[in-house]
C-alpha cells in the first residue's frame, strides 16, 4: 500500500434541497462541527493519503475555507485542497479527478455527508482497487423490496438475493476512473455513482462489505440518527467526538500580600490594610479565571499574552485582560458555559463582596451572573495563605462552541 500513491475525492457539492435548512447538508453541524469536517478528518487519519480533494459548491467555496480554518483541518500533515464542484455529482468528481496530482495511482471517491466511514473501510476499498482495478463499499439489502405500481399499490415483491445497497467509498485506479468518466461524457451518460460509470467500460467492481453506520446524511431524520451514532460510538476510532464541542480548563494563581497596595479581587476593591503585589492590579482571582479560559482553548497562560515585562500592562485592570481573553475564546468559536472559582485567603472575609465580583466577572465574560460561582476558603492558618503572606485562587471553566 505504501508504495502506491492514494488520494481521496470527497464530494460535498450537493445543494441540500432535501434538508429544511438554508445551508447545504454538508455544512450542517454535528457535535458542533460541520458534517464535511468530520468526514475529512477520517481520511486524514490514513498516512497513505497523498492528497485529499474536497469538492464544494462554487458559491460556498469561501465559507468552506473559513470553516476548514476554524476547525483547523490544515493542522493535519495531510492537508486538503478545496475546489469548486459542478452542477452534478459526476461533474464534481470529474473536477476532482482533474485536480489530482499526477503521481496519484488510486483514488477513493466518498460522499462528504457520510461522516461515519471508518479508516478500515477506506483502506479495504483502496487495497481492493489496487488489486483488481475498482472496489466499492456496499451493504446487503435487509428490507423486503416491493415494486410499486401507479396508484401506489404493490405490483410485485422483488427478490432480495444478490441485492446490495451502494455506499461510498468507491475506489478505482485513477486511469480506469478517468477512462470511465471520459466514456460517460462521450455517451452523454449520467450515473449516480462511480461504479455505474465503471460498469459501462466493463470494469469489474469488487464489493467490500460496508457498515450500517456509514449513513448518508440527507434529511433531518438522518441527523437524529447521526447524533445517536455519535453518542454510542465508544470505540474512539471515529473522529466524531465531543472534544470540539466542549472544552474544560483550570487556572491557579497566587500573589504576595504587601502594605501600600490596594486589594482587588474579581475587579472589586476590597477594604483591607494590605493588597496584592504584582505588575498589573494583581487581581489573583481574575488571573486564575483568565488562565482557566486560556487553558480551555489551548492558548497557554496569561503570562504569554500579557507579560509582566510589558509596560502596557503596568497596573492593568485585570477585568480588561479577562475581556481580552474572552475575545480570544470567541475568535476560536467558544463561549463560556460556567466558571467555578475558589479564593484561598485567611483574611479578609470575602463573601459580602461576591455579588459585586460576580457582576463584574459575568459582564467581562458575557454570561449571566448565575454562571459564575465564587467560593472562599481559609487554609486553617496553614501555609503561606494561613500566615497571610499571600492570597491564591483557582478556577475551573467549561466552554462550548457558539
Ligand atoms: Mg497573577
Coordinates of C-alpha atoms and ligand atoms in Angstrom, one line a residue:
X1 CA 0.0 0.0 0.0
X2 CA 2.7 2.4 1.0
X3 CA 4.4 2.2 -2.4
X4 CA 1.1 3.2 -4.1
X5 CA 0.1 6.8 -4.0
X6 CA -3.5 7.1 -2.9
X7 CA -5.9 10.1 -2.8
X8 CA -9.4 10.9 -1.9
X9 CA -12.0 13.0 -3.6
X10 CA -14.7 14.0 -1.1
X11 CA -17.8 15.3 -2.7
X12 CA -19.6 18.0 -0.8
X13 CA -21.1 19.8 -3.7
X14 CA -24.8 18.9 -3.1
X15 CA -27.3 21.7 -2.8
X16 CA -29.1 20.1 0.2
X17 CA -32.5 20.6 -1.2
X18 CA -33.9 17.7 0.8
X19 CA -33.0 19.5 4.1
X20 CA -35.2 22.1 5.6
X21 CA -32.1 24.3 6.1
X22 CA -30.8 27.3 4.3
X23 CA -27.3 25.7 4.0
X24 CA -26.5 22.5 2.1
X25 CA -26.4 19.5 4.4
X26 CA -22.6 19.1 4.4
X27 CA -22.4 22.4 6.3
X28 CA -24.9 21.3 9.0
X29 CA -23.2 20.9 12.3
X30 CA -22.9 17.6 14.1
X31 CA -21.4 17.8 17.6
X32 CA -20.5 21.4 16.9
X33 CA -18.6 20.7 13.7
X34 CA -19.8 20.8 10.0
X35 CA -20.5 17.3 8.7
X36 CA -17.9 17.5 5.9
X37 CA -15.2 18.3 8.5
X38 CA -15.9 15.0 10.4
X39 CA -15.6 13.2 7.0
X40 CA -12.3 14.8 6.0
X41 CA -10.8 14.1 9.4
X42 CA -11.4 10.3 9.0
X43 CA -9.5 10.5 5.7
X44 CA -6.7 12.5 7.3
X45 CA -6.1 9.6 9.6
X46 CA -4.7 7.5 6.7
X47 CA -0.9 8.1 6.3
X48 CA -1.0 6.8 2.8
X49 CA -3.3 9.6 1.6
X50 CA -1.1 11.7 -0.6
X51 CA -3.9 14.1 -1.5
X52 CA -7.4 14.9 -0.2
X53 CA -9.5 17.0 -2.6
X54 CA -12.8 18.4 -1.2
X55 CA -15.2 19.5 -3.9
X56 CA -17.8 22.1 -2.8
X57 CA -20.4 24.3 -4.4
X58 CA -18.8 27.2 -6.2
X59 CA -20.9 29.7 -4.1
X60 CA -19.8 28.1 -0.9
X61 CA -16.0 27.9 -1.6
X62 CA -15.2 30.8 0.8
X63 CA -17.5 29.5 3.5
X64 CA -15.8 26.1 3.3
X65 CA -12.4 27.6 3.5
X66 CA -13.4 29.6 6.6
X67 CA -14.9 26.5 8.3
X68 CA -11.9 24.4 7.4
X69 CA -9.7 27.0 9.0
X70 CA -11.9 27.3 12.1
X71 CA -11.8 23.5 12.5
X72 CA -8.0 23.5 12.0
X73 CA -8.2 21.0 9.2
X74 CA -4.8 22.2 7.9
X75 CA -3.1 21.2 11.2
X76 CA -3.0 17.6 9.9
X77 CA 0.0 16.7 7.8
X78 CA -2.5 15.5 5.2
X79 CA -3.9 18.9 4.2
X80 CA -6.9 19.3 2.0
X81 CA -7.4 21.1 -1.2
X82 CA -10.8 22.7 -1.6
X83 CA -12.1 23.1 -5.2
X84 CA -15.3 24.1 -6.9
X85 CA -17.8 21.4 -7.9
X86 CA -20.0 21.2 -10.9
X87 CA -23.8 21.1 -11.4
X88 CA -24.0 17.3 -11.0
X89 CA -22.1 14.9 -8.7
X90 CA -20.5 13.5 -11.9
X91 CA -19.1 16.9 -12.9
X92 CA -17.9 17.5 -9.4
X93 CA -16.0 14.2 -9.3
X94 CA -14.6 15.0 -12.7
X95 CA -13.3 18.3 -11.4
X96 CA -11.7 16.4 -8.5
X97 CA -10.1 13.9 -10.9
X98 CA -8.6 16.8 -12.9
X99 CA -7.2 18.3 -9.7
X100 CA -5.4 15.1 -8.6
X101 CA -1.6 15.3 -8.6
X102 CA -0.1 13.3 -11.5
X103 CA 1.6 10.8 -9.3
X104 CA -1.7 9.5 -7.7
X105 CA -2.4 5.9 -8.8
X106 CA -5.5 5.0 -6.9
X107 CA -8.4 7.2 -5.7
X108 CA -11.3 6.8 -3.3
X109 CA -14.4 8.9 -4.0
X110 CA -16.5 9.5 -1.0
X111 CA -19.7 11.4 -0.1
X112 CA -18.9 14.3 2.2
X113 CA -22.2 13.6 4.0
X114 CA -21.1 10.1 5.2
X115 CA -19.0 11.1 8.2
X116 CA -19.1 7.6 9.9
X117 CA -16.9 5.9 7.3
X118 CA -14.1 4.0 9.0
X119 CA -10.4 4.1 8.3
X120 CA -10.5 0.4 7.8
X121 CA -13.3 0.6 5.2
X122 CA -11.4 3.3 3.2
X123 CA -8.2 1.2 3.3
X124 CA -10.0 -2.0 2.3
X125 CA -11.6 -0.3 -0.7
X126 CA -8.2 1.2 -1.8
X127 CA -6.4 -2.1 -1.4
X128 CA -9.1 -4.0 -3.4
X129 CA -8.9 -1.3 -6.1
X130 CA -5.1 -1.6 -6.3
X131 CA -5.5 -5.4 -6.7
X132 CA -8.4 -5.6 -9.2
X133 CA -8.9 -2.1 -10.5
X134 CA -12.0 -1.0 -8.7
X135 CA -13.9 -1.6 -5.4
X136 CA -16.8 -0.1 -3.6
X137 CA -18.5 -0.3 -0.2
X138 CA -22.0 -1.7 0.0
X139 CA -24.3 -3.5 2.4
X140 CA -26.8 -6.3 1.7
X141 CA -30.4 -5.1 1.4
X142 CA -32.1 -6.1 4.6
X143 CA -35.7 -5.0 4.0
X144 CA -38.2 -6.7 1.7
X145 CA -38.4 -4.8 -1.5
X146 CA -41.6 -4.0 -3.3
X147 CA -42.1 -2.9 -6.9
X148 CA -44.9 -0.3 -6.7
X149 CA -47.3 0.3 -9.5
X150 CA -49.0 3.6 -10.3
X151 CA -51.7 4.4 -7.7
X152 CA -49.3 3.2 -5.0
X153 CA -50.2 -0.5 -4.9
X154 CA -47.7 -3.3 -4.8
X155 CA -47.0 -4.7 -8.2
X156 CA -44.6 -7.4 -7.0
X157 CA -42.1 -8.4 -4.4
X158 CA -38.6 -8.1 -5.6
X159 CA -36.3 -11.0 -4.8
X160 CA -33.7 -9.6 -2.4
X161 CA -31.0 -12.2 -3.1
X162 CA -27.9 -10.6 -4.5
X163 CA -29.2 -7.0 -4.0
X164 CA -26.8 -4.7 -2.2
X165 CA -27.1 -1.0 -1.3
X166 CA -24.3 1.1 -2.7
X167 CA -22.3 3.2 -0.3
X168 CA -19.0 5.1 -0.6
X169 CA -16.0 5.0 -0.6
X170 CA -15.8 3.8 -4.2
X171 CA -12.2 3.4 -5.2
X172 CA -10.5 2.8 -8.5
X173 CA -7.2 3.1 -10.3
X174 CA -7.1 6.7 -11.5
X175 CA -6.5 5.7 -15.1
X176 CA -9.6 3.5 -15.1
X177 CA -11.8 6.1 -13.4
X178 CA -10.7 8.7 -15.9
X179 CA -11.5 6.4 -18.7
X180 CA -14.9 5.7 -17.3
X181 CA -15.7 9.4 -16.9
X182 CA -14.5 10.1 -20.4
X183 CA -16.7 7.3 -21.8
X184 CA -19.7 8.6 -19.9
X185 CA -19.1 12.1 -21.1
X186 CA -18.8 10.9 -24.7
X187 CA -22.1 9.0 -24.5
X188 CA -23.9 11.7 -22.6
X189 CA -24.5 9.3 -19.7
X190 CA -25.1 10.5 -16.2
X191 CA -24.7 8.0 -13.4
X192 CA -25.3 8.4 -9.7
X193 CA -22.0 6.8 -8.6
X194 CA -18.6 5.8 -9.8
X195 CA -19.4 2.1 -10.1
X196 CA -22.2 2.8 -12.6
X197 CA -19.7 4.5 -14.9
X198 CA -17.0 1.8 -14.4
X199 CA -19.6 -0.9 -15.3
X200 CA -20.1 0.8 -18.6
X201 CA -16.5 0.3 -19.6
X202 CA -16.8 -3.4 -18.4
X203 CA -14.6 -2.8 -15.4
X204 CA -15.4 -5.3 -12.6
X205 CA -16.1 -3.5 -9.3
X206 CA -15.3 -5.6 -6.2
X207 CA -17.8 -5.3 -3.3
X208 CA -16.4 -4.5 0.1
X209 CA -18.8 -5.0 3.0
X210 CA -19.7 -1.6 4.3
X211 CA -21.3 -0.7 7.6
X212 CA -24.9 0.2 8.5
X213 CA -23.3 3.1 10.4
X214 CA -21.9 4.5 7.2
X215 CA -25.1 6.5 6.7
X216 CA -25.6 9.3 4.2
X217 CA -27.0 12.4 6.0
X218 CA -29.6 13.8 3.7
X219 CA -32.6 14.5 5.9
X220 CA -33.4 15.9 9.4
X221 CA -34.2 12.3 10.5
X222 CA -30.6 11.3 9.4
X223 CA -29.3 14.0 11.7
X224 CA -31.1 12.5 14.7
X225 CA -29.6 9.1 13.8
X226 CA -26.2 10.7 13.4
X227 CA -26.4 12.2 16.9
X228 CA -27.3 8.8 18.2
X229 CA -24.4 7.1 16.4
X230 CA -22.0 9.7 18.0
X231 CA -23.4 9.1 21.4
X232 CA -23.0 5.4 21.2
X233 CA -19.6 5.3 19.4
X234 CA -17.5 4.2 22.3
X235 CA -14.6 2.6 20.3
X236 CA -12.9 6.0 20.0
X237 CA -11.8 5.2 16.5
X238 CA -14.3 7.5 14.8
X239 CA -13.2 11.1 14.6
X240 CA -16.6 12.2 15.8
X241 CA -16.4 13.2 19.5
X242 CA -17.4 16.0 21.7
X243 CA -14.0 17.4 22.2
X244 CA -14.6 20.1 19.6
X245 CA -17.9 21.0 21.1
X246 CA -16.9 21.5 24.7
X247 CA -13.6 22.4 26.4
X248 CA -12.6 22.4 30.0
X249 CA -9.8 24.5 31.6
X250 CA -8.3 25.2 35.0
X251 CA -6.3 28.0 36.4
X252 CA -4.3 28.7 39.5
X253 CA -2.6 31.9 40.7
X254 CA -1.0 33.3 43.9
X255 CA 0.2 36.8 44.8
X256 CA 2.0 38.3 47.8
X257 CA 0.2 40.5 50.3
X258 CA 2.1 43.7 50.9
X259 CA 1.4 47.1 52.6
X260 CA 0.7 50.1 50.4
X261 CA -1.2 48.3 47.7
X262 CA -5.0 48.1 47.1
X263 CA -6.6 44.7 47.4
X264 CA -8.5 44.0 44.2
X265 CA -10.3 40.7 43.7
X266 CA -12.8 39.9 40.9
X267 CA -12.5 43.5 39.8
X268 CA -13.7 44.8 43.2
X269 CA -11.6 46.9 45.5
X270 CA -11.8 45.4 49.0
X271 CA -11.1 47.4 52.1
X272 CA -8.0 45.7 53.7
X273 CA -4.8 47.1 55.3
X274 CA -2.7 45.3 52.7
X275 CA -3.0 44.5 49.0
X276 CA -1.6 42.1 46.4
X277 CA 1.8 42.7 44.8
X278 CA 2.0 42.5 41.0
X279 CA 2.8 44.2 37.8
X280 CA -0.9 44.6 37.0
X281 CA -3.5 45.2 39.6
X282 CA -2.6 41.7 40.9
X283 CA -6.2 40.5 40.8
X284 CA -5.4 36.9 41.6
X285 CA -9.0 35.7 41.2
X286 CA -9.4 37.2 37.8
X287 CA -5.9 35.9 36.8
X288 CA -6.9 32.3 37.7
X289 CA -10.1 32.7 35.7
X290 CA -8.1 34.0 32.7
X291 CA -5.7 31.1 32.9
X292 CA -8.6 28.6 33.0
X293 CA -10.2 30.1 29.9
X294 CA -6.8 30.2 28.0
X295 CA -6.3 26.6 29.1
X296 CA -9.6 25.5 27.7
X297 CA -8.8 26.9 24.2
X298 CA -5.2 25.6 24.4
X299 CA -3.7 29.0 24.3
X300 CA -1.1 28.8 27.1
X301 CA -1.4 31.1 30.0
X302 CA -1.9 34.8 30.9
X303 CA 1.9 35.5 31.1
X304 CA 2.3 34.6 27.5
X305 CA -0.3 37.1 26.3
X306 CA 0.1 39.8 28.9
X307 CA 3.8 39.6 30.0
X308 CA 4.7 41.3 33.3
X309 CA 7.7 42.8 31.5
X310 CA 5.4 44.8 29.2
X311 CA 4.9 48.3 30.4
X312 CA 1.4 48.4 28.8
X313 CA 0.2 46.0 31.5
X314 CA 1.6 48.0 34.4
X315 CA -1.3 48.4 36.9
X316 CA -3.6 46.9 34.2
X317 CA -7.2 46.4 35.1
X318 CA -7.4 42.6 35.1
X319 CA -11.0 42.7 34.0
X320 CA -9.8 44.2 30.8
X321 CA -7.3 41.3 30.5
X322 CA -10.2 39.0 31.1
X323 CA -12.3 40.6 28.4
X324 CA -9.3 40.2 26.0
X325 CA -9.0 36.5 26.9
X326 CA -12.7 36.1 26.3
X327 CA -12.3 37.8 22.9
X328 CA -9.6 35.2 22.0
X329 CA -12.0 32.4 23.0
X330 CA -14.8 34.0 20.9
X331 CA -12.4 34.2 17.9
X332 CA -11.9 30.5 18.3
X333 CA -15.7 30.0 18.3
X334 CA -16.2 29.4 22.0
X335 CA -18.3 30.9 24.7
X336 CA -18.2 30.4 28.5
X337 CA -20.7 27.9 29.9
X338 CA -19.8 28.4 33.6
X339 CA -16.9 29.1 35.9
X340 CA -16.3 27.9 39.4
X341 CA -13.7 29.9 41.3
X342 CA -12.2 29.4 44.8
X343 CA -10.2 32.1 46.6
X344 CA -7.8 30.9 49.3
X345 CA -7.4 33.7 51.8
X346 CA -7.0 33.7 55.6
X347 CA -8.2 37.3 55.7
X348 CA -10.4 39.3 54.9
X349 CA -13.8 37.7 54.7
X350 CA -14.9 37.9 51.1
X351 CA -18.5 36.6 50.8
X352 CA -20.1 40.0 51.2
X353 CA -18.2 41.2 48.1
X354 CA -19.2 38.2 46.0
X355 CA -22.3 39.8 44.4
X356 CA -20.3 42.8 43.1
X357 CA -17.5 40.5 41.9
X358 CA -19.9 38.2 40.1
X359 CA -21.5 41.1 38.3
X360 CA -18.1 42.4 37.0
X361 CA -16.8 38.9 36.0
X362 CA -20.1 37.9 34.3
X363 CA -20.0 41.2 32.4
X364 CA -16.5 40.6 31.1
X365 CA -17.3 37.0 30.2
X366 CA -20.7 37.9 28.7
X367 CA -22.7 35.3 30.7
X368 CA -25.4 35.5 33.3
X369 CA -24.2 36.0 36.9
X370 CA -25.5 32.6 37.9
X371 CA -22.9 31.0 35.7
X372 CA -20.1 32.5 37.8
X373 CA -19.7 30.7 41.1
X374 CA -17.5 32.2 43.7
X375 CA -16.2 30.4 46.8
X376 CA -13.7 31.4 49.5
X377 CA -11.8 29.3 52.0
X378 CA -9.1 29.8 54.6
X379 CA -6.4 27.3 54.9
X380 CA -6.9 26.9 58.7
X381 CA -3.8 29.1 59.2
X382 CA -1.6 26.6 57.3
X383 CA 1.0 27.6 54.7
X384 CA 1.6 31.0 53.0
X385 CA -2.1 31.7 52.8
X386 CA -2.6 30.8 56.5
X387 CA 0.3 33.0 57.5
X388 CA -1.3 35.8 55.4
X389 CA 1.7 36.1 53.2
X390 CA -0.4 35.9 50.2
X391 CA -3.7 35.1 48.6
X392 CA -4.3 32.3 46.0
X393 CA -7.1 31.4 43.7
X394 CA -8.1 28.6 41.4
X395 CA -10.7 28.4 38.7
X396 CA -12.4 25.8 36.5
X397 CA -14.3 26.7 33.4
X398 CA -16.3 25.0 30.7
X399 CA -16.5 26.5 27.3
X400 CA -18.8 25.4 24.4
X401 CA -18.9 26.1 20.7
X402 CA -21.1 29.0 19.9
Ligands
LIG1 MG1 -1.2 36.7 38.6

